[in-house]
PDB file of C-alpha atoms and ligand atoms in Angstrom:
ATOM      1  CA  MET A  19     -23.207 -62.762  -4.328  1.00 42.00           C
ATOM      2  CA  THR A  20     -26.070 -63.109  -6.760  1.00 62.00           C
ATOM      3  CA  GLN A  21     -29.718 -62.788  -5.816  1.00 67.00           C
ATOM      4  CA  ASP A  22     -30.613 -63.073  -2.152  1.00 58.00           C
ATOM      5  CA  SER A  23     -28.775 -64.283   0.884  1.00 43.00           C
ATOM      6  CA  THR A  24     -32.139 -65.043   2.521  1.00 52.00           C
ATOM      7  CA  ALA A  25     -32.948 -67.522  -0.292  1.00 64.00           C
ATOM      8  CA  VAL A  26     -36.334 -66.412  -1.625  1.00 71.00           C
ATOM      9  CA  PRO A  27     -37.967 -68.965  -3.923  1.00 76.00           C
ATOM     10  CA  GLY A  28     -38.352 -66.751  -7.068  1.00 87.00           C
ATOM     11  CA  LYS A  29     -35.644 -65.560  -9.459  1.00 96.00           C
ATOM     12  CA  PHE A  30     -34.747 -62.028 -10.512  1.00 98.00           C
ATOM     13  CA  ILE A  31     -33.385 -61.236 -13.998  1.00 98.00           C
ATOM     14  CA  SER A  32     -32.424 -57.738 -15.161  1.00 98.00           C
ATOM     15  CA  PHE A  33     -31.962 -56.510 -18.744  1.00 98.00           C
ATOM     16  CA  GLU A  34     -29.368 -53.855 -19.494  1.00 98.00           C
ATOM     17  CA  GLY A  35     -27.677 -52.056 -22.359  1.00 98.00           C
ATOM     18  CA  ILE A  36     -27.304 -48.610 -23.884  1.00 98.00           C
ATOM     19  CA  ASP A  37     -30.399 -47.166 -25.544  1.00 96.00           C
ATOM     20  CA  GLY A  38     -31.026 -48.866 -28.871  1.00 95.00           C
ATOM     21  CA  ALA A  39     -29.082 -52.014 -27.963  1.00 96.00           C
ATOM     22  CA  GLY A  40     -32.204 -54.139 -28.480  1.00 94.00           C
ATOM     23  CA  LYS A  41     -33.037 -55.013 -24.893  1.00 95.00           C
ATOM     24  CA  SER A  42     -36.786 -54.246 -25.005  1.00 93.00           C
ATOM     25  CA  THR A  43     -37.144 -56.363 -28.153  1.00 93.00           C
ATOM     26  CA  HIS A  44     -36.067 -59.462 -26.232  1.00 97.00           C
ATOM     27  CA  ILE A  45     -37.923 -58.991 -22.942  1.00 97.00           C
ATOM     28  CA  ALA A  46     -41.270 -60.295 -24.220  1.00 96.00           C
ATOM     29  CA  PHE A  47     -39.487 -63.301 -25.732  1.00 97.00           C
ATOM     30  CA  VAL A  48     -37.857 -64.157 -22.395  1.00 98.00           C
ATOM     31  CA  ALA A  49     -41.161 -63.725 -20.540  1.00 97.00           C
ATOM     32  CA  ASP A  50     -42.897 -66.091 -22.995  1.00 97.00           C
ATOM     33  CA  LEU A  51     -40.083 -68.619 -22.742  1.00 97.00           C
ATOM     34  CA  LEU A  52     -40.251 -68.675 -18.940  1.00 97.00           C
ATOM     35  CA  ARG A  53     -44.057 -68.930 -18.959  1.00 97.00           C
ATOM     36  CA  ALA A  54     -43.849 -71.825 -21.418  1.00 96.00           C
ATOM     37  CA  ARG A  55     -41.657 -73.537 -18.830  1.00 95.00           C
ATOM     38  CA  GLY A  56     -44.357 -73.128 -16.192  1.00 95.00           C
ATOM     39  CA  LYS A  57     -42.953 -70.090 -14.383  1.00 96.00           C
ATOM     40  CA  SER A  58     -45.121 -67.289 -13.078  1.00 97.00           C
ATOM     41  CA  VAL A  59     -43.494 -64.138 -14.502  1.00 98.00           C
ATOM     42  CA  VAL A  60     -43.712 -60.500 -13.424  1.00 98.00           C
ATOM     43  CA  SER A  61     -42.384 -58.181 -16.125  1.00 98.00           C
ATOM     44  CA  SER A  62     -41.469 -54.694 -14.944  1.00 98.00           C
ATOM     45  CA  ARG A  63     -39.161 -51.767 -15.615  1.00 98.00           C
ATOM     46  CA  GLU A  64     -37.002 -49.020 -14.108  1.00 98.00           C
ATOM     47  CA  PRO A  65     -37.331 -46.228 -13.599  1.00 98.00           C
ATOM     48  CA  GLY A  66     -40.989 -47.085 -13.004  1.00 98.00           C
ATOM     49  CA  GLY A  67     -42.798 -50.322 -12.270  1.00 98.00           C
ATOM     50  CA  THR A  68     -45.061 -48.788  -9.605  1.00 98.00           C
ATOM     51  CA  ALA A  69     -47.499 -45.837  -9.550  1.00 98.00           C
ATOM     52  CA  VAL A  70     -44.962 -43.630  -7.760  1.00 98.00           C
ATOM     53  CA  GLY A  71     -42.108 -44.965  -9.895  1.00 98.00           C
ATOM     54  CA  GLU A  72     -43.917 -44.157 -13.148  1.00 98.00           C
ATOM     55  CA  LYS A  73     -44.387 -40.535 -11.988  1.00 98.00           C
ATOM     56  CA  LEU A  74     -40.674 -40.382 -11.171  1.00 98.00           C
ATOM     57  CA  ARG A  75     -39.920 -41.910 -14.597  1.00 98.00           C
ATOM     58  CA  ASP A  76     -41.849 -39.176 -16.323  1.00 98.00           C
ATOM     59  CA  MET A  77     -39.779 -36.522 -14.525  1.00 98.00           C
ATOM     60  CA  LEU A  78     -36.503 -38.372 -15.003  1.00 98.00           C
ATOM     61  CA  LEU A  79     -36.953 -38.861 -18.737  1.00 98.00           C
ATOM     62  CA  HIS A  80     -38.131 -35.327 -19.492  1.00 97.00           C
ATOM     63  CA  GLU A  81     -36.861 -32.786 -16.940  1.00 97.00           C
ATOM     64  CA  LYS A  82     -33.357 -31.420 -16.664  1.00 97.00           C
ATOM     65  CA  MET A  83     -32.064 -31.720 -13.076  1.00 98.00           C
ATOM     66  CA  HIS A  84     -28.907 -31.854 -10.981  1.00 98.00           C
ATOM     67  CA  LEU A  85     -26.955 -35.076 -11.449  1.00 98.00           C
ATOM     68  CA  GLU A  86     -27.333 -36.085  -7.796  1.00 98.00           C
ATOM     69  CA  THR A  87     -31.073 -35.403  -7.891  1.00 98.00           C
ATOM     70  CA  GLU A  88     -31.246 -37.696 -10.915  1.00 98.00           C
ATOM     71  CA  ALA A  89     -29.335 -40.457  -9.109  1.00 98.00           C
ATOM     72  CA  LEU A  90     -31.416 -40.112  -5.943  1.00 98.00           C
ATOM     73  CA  LEU A  91     -34.695 -40.260  -7.891  1.00 98.00           C
ATOM     74  CA  MET A  92     -33.504 -43.367  -9.782  1.00 98.00           C
ATOM     75  CA  PHE A  93     -32.893 -45.038  -6.436  1.00 98.00           C
ATOM     76  CA  ALA A  94     -36.150 -43.681  -4.976  1.00 98.00           C
ATOM     77  CA  SER A  95     -38.015 -45.318  -7.854  1.00 98.00           C
ATOM     78  CA  ARG A  96     -36.005 -48.501  -7.211  1.00 98.00           C
ATOM     79  CA  ARG A  97     -36.820 -48.464  -3.477  1.00 98.00           C
ATOM     80  CA  GLU A  98     -40.542 -48.345  -4.270  1.00 98.00           C
ATOM     81  CA  HIS A  99     -40.116 -51.042  -6.936  1.00 98.00           C
ATOM     82  CA  MET A 100     -38.352 -53.287  -4.420  1.00 98.00           C
ATOM     83  CA  ALA A 101     -41.089 -52.818  -1.815  1.00 98.00           C
ATOM     84  CA  GLN A 102     -44.143 -53.015  -4.053  1.00 98.00           C
ATOM     85  CA  VAL A 103     -43.124 -55.428  -6.804  1.00 98.00           C
ATOM     86  CA  ILE A 104     -39.776 -57.225  -6.610  1.00 98.00           C
ATOM     87  CA  GLU A 105     -39.665 -58.489  -3.029  1.00 96.00           C
ATOM     88  CA  PRO A 106     -43.313 -59.644  -2.849  1.00 97.00           C
ATOM     89  CA  ALA A 107     -43.036 -61.412  -6.221  1.00 97.00           C
ATOM     90  CA  LEU A 108     -39.824 -63.236  -5.303  1.00 96.00           C
ATOM     91  CA  ALA A 109     -41.315 -64.226  -1.946  1.00 94.00           C
ATOM     92  CA  ARG A 110     -44.308 -65.755  -3.783  1.00 95.00           C
ATOM     93  CA  GLY A 111     -41.925 -67.757  -5.967  1.00 95.00           C
ATOM     94  CA  ASP A 112     -42.491 -65.699  -9.125  1.00 97.00           C
ATOM     95  CA  TRP A 113     -39.760 -64.802 -11.597  1.00 97.00           C
ATOM     96  CA  VAL A 114     -39.190 -61.059 -11.955  1.00 98.00           C
ATOM     97  CA  ILE A 115     -37.774 -59.692 -15.174  1.00 98.00           C
ATOM     98  CA  SER A 116     -36.892 -56.013 -15.046  1.00 98.00           C
ATOM     99  CA  ASP A 117     -36.084 -53.731 -17.941  1.00 98.00           C
ATOM    100  CA  ARG A 118     -33.045 -52.178 -16.158  1.00 98.00           C
ATOM    101  CA  PHE A 119     -31.903 -52.161 -12.519  1.00 98.00           C
ATOM    102  CA  THR A 120     -28.922 -50.785 -10.578  1.00 98.00           C
ATOM    103  CA  ASP A 121     -26.302 -51.495 -13.258  1.00 98.00           C
ATOM    104  CA  ALA A 122     -28.087 -48.776 -15.293  1.00 98.00           C
ATOM    105  CA  SER A 123     -27.414 -46.232 -12.526  1.00 98.00           C
ATOM    106  CA  PHE A 124     -23.726 -47.169 -12.510  1.00 98.00           C
ATOM    107  CA  ALA A 125     -23.620 -46.940 -16.323  1.00 98.00           C
ATOM    108  CA  TYR A 126     -25.665 -43.751 -16.862  1.00 98.00           C
ATOM    109  CA  GLN A 127     -25.276 -41.634 -13.714  1.00 98.00           C
ATOM    110  CA  GLY A 128     -21.806 -43.051 -12.958  1.00 98.00           C
ATOM    111  CA  GLY A 129     -20.211 -43.703 -16.366  1.00 98.00           C
ATOM    112  CA  GLY A 130     -22.231 -41.309 -18.536  1.00 98.00           C
ATOM    113  CA  ARG A 131     -22.581 -38.377 -16.154  1.00 97.00           C
ATOM    114  CA  GLY A 132     -19.554 -38.981 -13.951  1.00 98.00           C
ATOM    115  CA  LEU A 133     -21.155 -39.380 -10.518  1.00 98.00           C
ATOM    116  CA  ASN A 134     -18.696 -40.686  -7.957  1.00 95.00           C
ATOM    117  CA  ARG A 135     -18.913 -44.478  -7.756  1.00 96.00           C
ATOM    118  CA  ALA A 136     -18.748 -44.484  -3.930  1.00 97.00           C
ATOM    119  CA  LYS A 137     -21.986 -42.472  -3.765  1.00 97.00           C
ATOM    120  CA  MET A 138     -23.698 -44.979  -6.024  1.00 97.00           C
ATOM    121  CA  GLU A 139     -22.426 -47.877  -3.935  1.00 97.00           C
ATOM    122  CA  ALA A 140     -23.821 -46.178  -0.829  1.00 98.00           C
ATOM    123  CA  LEU A 141     -27.244 -45.879  -2.502  1.00 98.00           C
ATOM    124  CA  GLU A 142     -27.092 -49.495  -3.634  1.00 98.00           C
ATOM    125  CA  GLN A 143     -26.311 -50.574  -0.054  1.00 98.00           C
ATOM    126  CA  TRP A 144     -29.196 -48.507   1.213  1.00 98.00           C
ATOM    127  CA  VAL A 145     -31.825 -49.676  -1.272  1.00 98.00           C
ATOM    128  CA  HIS A 146     -31.001 -53.353  -1.826  1.00 97.00           C
ATOM    129  CA  PRO A 147     -28.236 -54.473   0.530  1.00 96.00           C
ATOM    130  CA  HIS A 148     -29.092 -58.177   0.245  1.00 93.00           C
ATOM    131  CA  LEU A 149     -30.396 -58.567  -3.294  1.00 96.00           C
ATOM    132  CA  GLN A 150     -28.671 -58.730  -6.663  1.00 97.00           C
ATOM    133  CA  PRO A 151     -30.216 -60.206  -9.810  1.00 98.00           C
ATOM    134  CA  ALA A 152     -29.637 -63.936 -10.262  1.00 96.00           C
ATOM    135  CA  LEU A 153     -28.812 -63.029 -13.870  1.00 97.00           C
ATOM    136  CA  THR A 154     -28.214 -59.780 -15.756  1.00 98.00           C
ATOM    137  CA  LEU A 155     -28.384 -59.870 -19.541  1.00 98.00           C
ATOM    138  CA  LEU A 156     -26.245 -57.049 -20.937  1.00 98.00           C
ATOM    139  CA  PHE A 157     -27.139 -56.356 -24.578  1.00 98.00           C
ATOM    140  CA  ASP A 158     -24.010 -54.949 -26.146  1.00 98.00           C
ATOM    141  CA  VAL A 159     -23.651 -53.172 -29.503  1.00 97.00           C
ATOM    142  CA  PRO A 160     -21.274 -50.591 -30.976  1.00 97.00           C
ATOM    143  CA  LEU A 161     -22.546 -47.028 -30.579  1.00 96.00           C
ATOM    144  CA  ASP A 162     -23.303 -46.480 -34.252  1.00 95.00           C
ATOM    145  CA  VAL A 163     -25.542 -49.556 -34.367  1.00 96.00           C
ATOM    146  CA  ALA A 164     -27.477 -48.402 -31.292  1.00 95.00           C
ATOM    147  CA  ARG A 165     -27.860 -44.897 -32.700  1.00 93.00           C
ATOM    148  CA  ALA A 166     -29.118 -46.160 -36.067  1.00 93.00           C
ATOM    149  CA  ARG A 167     -31.712 -48.367 -34.324  1.00 93.00           C
ATOM    150  CA  LEU A 168     -32.911 -45.469 -32.167  1.00 91.00           C
ATOM    151  CA  ASP A 169     -33.125 -43.005 -35.044  1.00 88.00           C
ATOM    152  CA  ALA A 170     -35.125 -45.490 -37.097  1.00 88.00           C
ATOM    153  CA  THR A 171     -37.748 -46.115 -34.452  1.00 85.00           C
ATOM    154  CA  ARG A 172     -38.734 -43.396 -32.021  1.00 80.00           C
ATOM    155  CA  THR A 173     -38.950 -39.901 -30.627  1.00 89.00           C
ATOM    156  CA  LEU A 174     -35.969 -39.528 -28.331  1.00 91.00           C
ATOM    157  CA  ASP A 175     -36.247 -38.867 -24.565  1.00 93.00           C
ATOM    158  CA  LYS A 176     -33.773 -36.882 -22.417  1.00 94.00           C
ATOM    159  CA  PHE A 177     -31.212 -39.686 -22.195  1.00 94.00           C
ATOM    160  CA  GLU A 178     -31.560 -40.796 -25.808  1.00 92.00           C
ATOM    161  CA  GLN A 179     -30.729 -37.239 -26.951  1.00 91.00           C
ATOM    162  CA  GLU A 180     -27.290 -37.431 -25.326  1.00 92.00           C
ATOM    163  CA  LYS A 181     -24.163 -37.320 -27.481  1.00 90.00           C
ATOM    164  CA  VAL A 182     -21.960 -40.194 -28.561  1.00 93.00           C
ATOM    165  CA  ASP A 183     -19.386 -39.590 -25.766  1.00 95.00           C
ATOM    166  CA  PHE A 184     -22.084 -40.079 -23.150  1.00 97.00           C
ATOM    167  CA  PHE A 185     -23.099 -43.475 -24.553  1.00 97.00           C
ATOM    168  CA  ALA A 186     -19.463 -44.483 -24.992  1.00 97.00           C
ATOM    169  CA  ALA A 187     -18.936 -43.848 -21.265  1.00 98.00           C
ATOM    170  CA  CYS A 188     -22.144 -45.732 -20.362  1.00 98.00           C
ATOM    171  CA  ARG A 189     -21.075 -48.711 -22.447  1.00 98.00           C
ATOM    172  CA  THR A 190     -17.578 -48.713 -20.939  1.00 98.00           C
ATOM    173  CA  GLU A 191     -19.039 -48.747 -17.423  1.00 98.00           C
ATOM    174  CA  TYR A 192     -21.476 -51.568 -18.313  1.00 98.00           C
ATOM    175  CA  LEU A 193     -18.580 -53.653 -19.656  1.00 98.00           C
ATOM    176  CA  ARG A 194     -16.454 -52.834 -16.612  1.00 98.00           C
ATOM    177  CA  ARG A 195     -19.241 -54.140 -14.381  1.00 98.00           C
ATOM    178  CA  ALA A 196     -19.599 -57.250 -16.522  1.00 98.00           C
ATOM    179  CA  ALA A 197     -15.893 -57.925 -15.943  1.00 98.00           C
ATOM    180  CA  GLN A 198     -16.306 -57.212 -12.210  1.00 98.00           C
ATOM    181  CA  PHE A 199     -19.318 -59.537 -11.790  1.00 98.00           C
ATOM    182  CA  PRO A 200     -18.807 -62.290 -14.380  1.00 98.00           C
ATOM    183  CA  GLU A 201     -20.900 -64.806 -12.431  1.00 96.00           C
ATOM    184  CA  ARG A 202     -23.960 -62.524 -12.662  1.00 97.00           C
ATOM    185  CA  ILE A 203     -23.668 -60.438 -15.843  1.00 98.00           C
ATOM    186  CA  VAL A 204     -23.742 -62.178 -19.233  1.00 98.00           C
ATOM    187  CA  VAL A 205     -22.792 -60.004 -22.207  1.00 98.00           C
ATOM    188  CA  VAL A 206     -25.019 -60.727 -25.221  1.00 98.00           C
ATOM    189  CA  ASP A 207     -23.699 -59.670 -28.641  1.00 98.00           C
ATOM    190  CA  SER A 208     -26.718 -57.723 -29.838  1.00 96.00           C
ATOM    191  CA  THR A 209     -25.358 -57.053 -33.338  1.00 97.00           C
ATOM    192  CA  LYS A 210     -26.626 -60.533 -34.289  1.00 97.00           C
ATOM    193  CA  SER A 211     -30.058 -61.054 -35.826  1.00 97.00           C
ATOM    194  CA  ILE A 212     -33.069 -61.180 -33.534  1.00 97.00           C
ATOM    195  CA  GLU A 213     -33.392 -64.947 -34.228  1.00 98.00           C
ATOM    196  CA  GLU A 214     -29.750 -65.646 -33.388  1.00 98.00           C
ATOM    197  CA  THR A 215     -30.028 -63.593 -30.211  1.00 98.00           C
ATOM    198  CA  ARG A 216     -33.125 -65.545 -29.188  1.00 98.00           C
ATOM    199  CA  ALA A 217     -31.213 -68.799 -29.548  1.00 98.00           C
ATOM    200  CA  THR A 218     -28.402 -67.404 -27.397  1.00 98.00           C
ATOM    201  CA  LEU A 219     -30.886 -66.282 -24.742  1.00 98.00           C
ATOM    202  CA  THR A 220     -32.575 -69.684 -24.690  1.00 98.00           C
ATOM    203  CA  GLY A 221     -29.206 -71.325 -24.015  1.00 97.00           C
ATOM    204  CA  ILE A 222     -28.396 -68.905 -21.199  1.00 97.00           C
ATOM    205  CA  LEU A 223     -31.804 -69.301 -19.546  1.00 96.00           C
ATOM    206  CA  GLU A 224     -31.737 -73.094 -19.692  1.00 93.00           C
ATOM    207  CA  LYS A 225     -28.931 -72.947 -17.127  1.00 91.00           C
ATOM    208  CA  LEU A 226     -31.161 -71.063 -14.663  1.00 91.00           C
ATOM    209  CA  LEU A 227     -34.289 -73.195 -15.130  1.00 90.00           C
TER     210      LEU A 227
HETATM  211  N1  ADP B  17     -30.763 -57.911 -33.053  1.00 60.38           N
HETATM  212  C1  ADP B  17     -31.367 -56.927 -33.704  1.00 60.38           C
HETATM  213  N2  ADP B  17     -31.179 -56.753 -35.000  1.00 60.38           N
HETATM  214  C2  ADP B  17     -31.768 -55.764 -35.650  1.00 60.38           C
HETATM  215  N3  ADP B  17     -32.601 -54.864 -35.099  1.00 60.38           N
HETATM  216  C3  ADP B  17     -32.843 -54.987 -33.833  1.00 60.38           C
HETATM  217  C4  ADP B  17     -32.242 -56.019 -33.073  1.00 60.38           C
HETATM  218  N4  ADP B  17     -32.655 -55.883 -31.836  1.00 60.38           N
HETATM  219  C5  ADP B  17     -33.483 -54.819 -31.842  1.00 60.38           C
HETATM  220  N5  ADP B  17     -33.603 -54.287 -33.032  1.00 60.38           N
HETATM  221  C6  ADP B  17     -34.411 -53.137 -33.422  1.00 60.38           C
HETATM  222  O1  ADP B  17     -33.816 -51.983 -32.879  1.00 60.38           O
HETATM  223  C7  ADP B  17     -34.833 -51.110 -32.393  1.00 60.38           C
HETATM  224  C8  ADP B  17     -34.509 -50.705 -30.952  1.00 60.38           C
HETATM  225  O2  ADP B  17     -34.555 -51.860 -30.119  1.00 60.38           O
HETATM  226  P1  ADP B  17     -35.114 -51.823 -28.628  1.00 60.38           P
HETATM  227  O3  ADP B  17     -35.323 -53.235 -28.223  1.00 60.38           O
HETATM  228  O4  ADP B  17     -36.242 -50.856 -28.503  1.00 60.38           O
HETATM  229  O5  ADP B  17     -33.838 -51.232 -27.877  1.00 60.38           O
HETATM  230  P2  ADP B  17     -33.594 -50.843 -26.359  1.00 60.38           P
HETATM  231  O6  ADP B  17     -34.753 -51.341 -25.543  1.00 60.38           O
HETATM  232  O7  ADP B  17     -32.326 -51.535 -26.009  1.00 60.38           O
HETATM  233  O8  ADP B  17     -33.458 -49.352 -26.344  1.00 60.38           O
HETATM  234  C9  ADP B  17     -36.151 -51.841 -32.544  1.00 60.38           C
HETATM  235  O9  ADP B  17     -36.827 -51.308 -33.659  1.00 60.38           O
HETATM  236  C10 ADP B  17     -35.779 -53.276 -32.826  1.00 60.38           C
HETATM  237  O10 ADP B  17     -36.658 -53.935 -33.690  1.00 60.38           O
HETATM  238  C1  TYD B  18     -32.878 -47.524 -14.350  1.00 60.38           C
HETATM  239  C2  TYD B  18     -32.123 -46.373 -14.918  1.00 60.38           C
HETATM  240  C3  TYD B  18     -32.400 -45.881 -16.190  1.00 60.38           C
HETATM  241  N1  TYD B  18     -31.716 -44.842 -16.684  1.00 60.38           N
HETATM  242  C4  TYD B  18     -32.040 -44.310 -18.032  1.00 60.38           C
HETATM  243  C5  TYD B  18     -31.589 -45.204 -19.142  1.00 60.38           C
HETATM  244  C6  TYD B  18     -32.603 -44.984 -20.224  1.00 60.38           C
HETATM  245  O1  TYD B  18     -32.130 -43.971 -21.091  1.00 60.38           O
HETATM  246  C7  TYD B  18     -33.823 -44.462 -19.475  1.00 60.38           C
HETATM  247  C8  TYD B  18     -34.957 -45.465 -19.456  1.00 60.38           C
HETATM  248  O2  TYD B  18     -35.153 -45.930 -20.690  1.00 60.38           O
HETATM  249  P1  TYD B  18     -35.553 -47.388 -21.098  1.00 60.38           P
HETATM  250  O3  TYD B  18     -36.050 -48.166 -19.944  1.00 60.38           O
HETATM  251  O4  TYD B  18     -34.463 -47.956 -21.891  1.00 60.38           O
HETATM  252  O5  TYD B  18     -36.803 -46.996 -21.886  1.00 60.38           O
HETATM  253  P2  TYD B  18     -37.198 -47.102 -23.393  1.00 60.38           P
HETATM  254  O6  TYD B  18     -36.815 -48.492 -23.809  1.00 60.38           O
HETATM  255  O7  TYD B  18     -38.659 -46.851 -23.317  1.00 60.38           O
HETATM  256  O8  TYD B  18     -36.414 -45.990 -24.023  1.00 60.38           O
HETATM  257  O9  TYD B  18     -33.429 -44.212 -18.152  1.00 60.38           O
HETATM  258  C9  TYD B  18     -30.725 -44.217 -15.950  1.00 60.38           C
HETATM  259  O10 TYD B  18     -30.119 -43.242 -16.413  1.00 60.38           O
HETATM  260  N2  TYD B  18     -30.426 -44.681 -14.701  1.00 60.38           N
HETATM  261  C10 TYD B  18     -31.084 -45.743 -14.138  1.00 60.38           C
HETATM  262  O11 TYD B  18     -30.800 -46.140 -12.995  1.00 60.38           O
END
């Protein structure tokens, strides 16, 4: 099932990928493209997207904590995001584009850190039992490309400081989910130039418009 069994008028798109894959670079482009097609767009992110969620984000990206605490806080941020931003926007008929959603928890807390998948599925059922994105764009690059992009651009947060094995496991879990949900998750080869990737994204989005 993609999106919502109760058929809300708006559409929900999530952006995923390991750190440095190039996802943030393309979010503004997608927002502009949708607006140019007359859509009302809400652009948001996880963890974060609400006042409470941004406080949780600050903790999550900078404090060391137990793995299960980390997973629970990711889903706490998501619960608030659902209530304050995603559900009201979709009910109004807006398009919501989110820089990460639940696939990131499966990839990072599940794949990267090794949290039991059944626990994550229980949290997913609790927090958004009836909603999945209509489309998930998974920006995929080899680990060395992602690392080079990160090193060239910014001060690294808690997750970005992880070792290569961690990102390898995150990427594997993202690709496993893409194979599990092929009708929802589209893998975008993010080794291509920004222009080529934009053309690919335009083609994918045309099918949703
Ligand atoms: N297709 C691409 N080709 C070359 N560089 C890219 C590409 N996509 C993104 N970048 C660069 O890589 C860096 C990290 O990209 P970013 O979008 O912040 O990654 P993410 O949000 O996935 O962590 C940015 O400086 C960006 O300009
Ligand atoms: C949403 C989510 C994010 N994360 C991690 C992935 C990223 O490393 C980090 C958020 O970073 P990200 O949104 O990619 O921020 P930026 O582009 O500013 O670096 O949080 C999880 O571990 N689990 C989750 O459920």
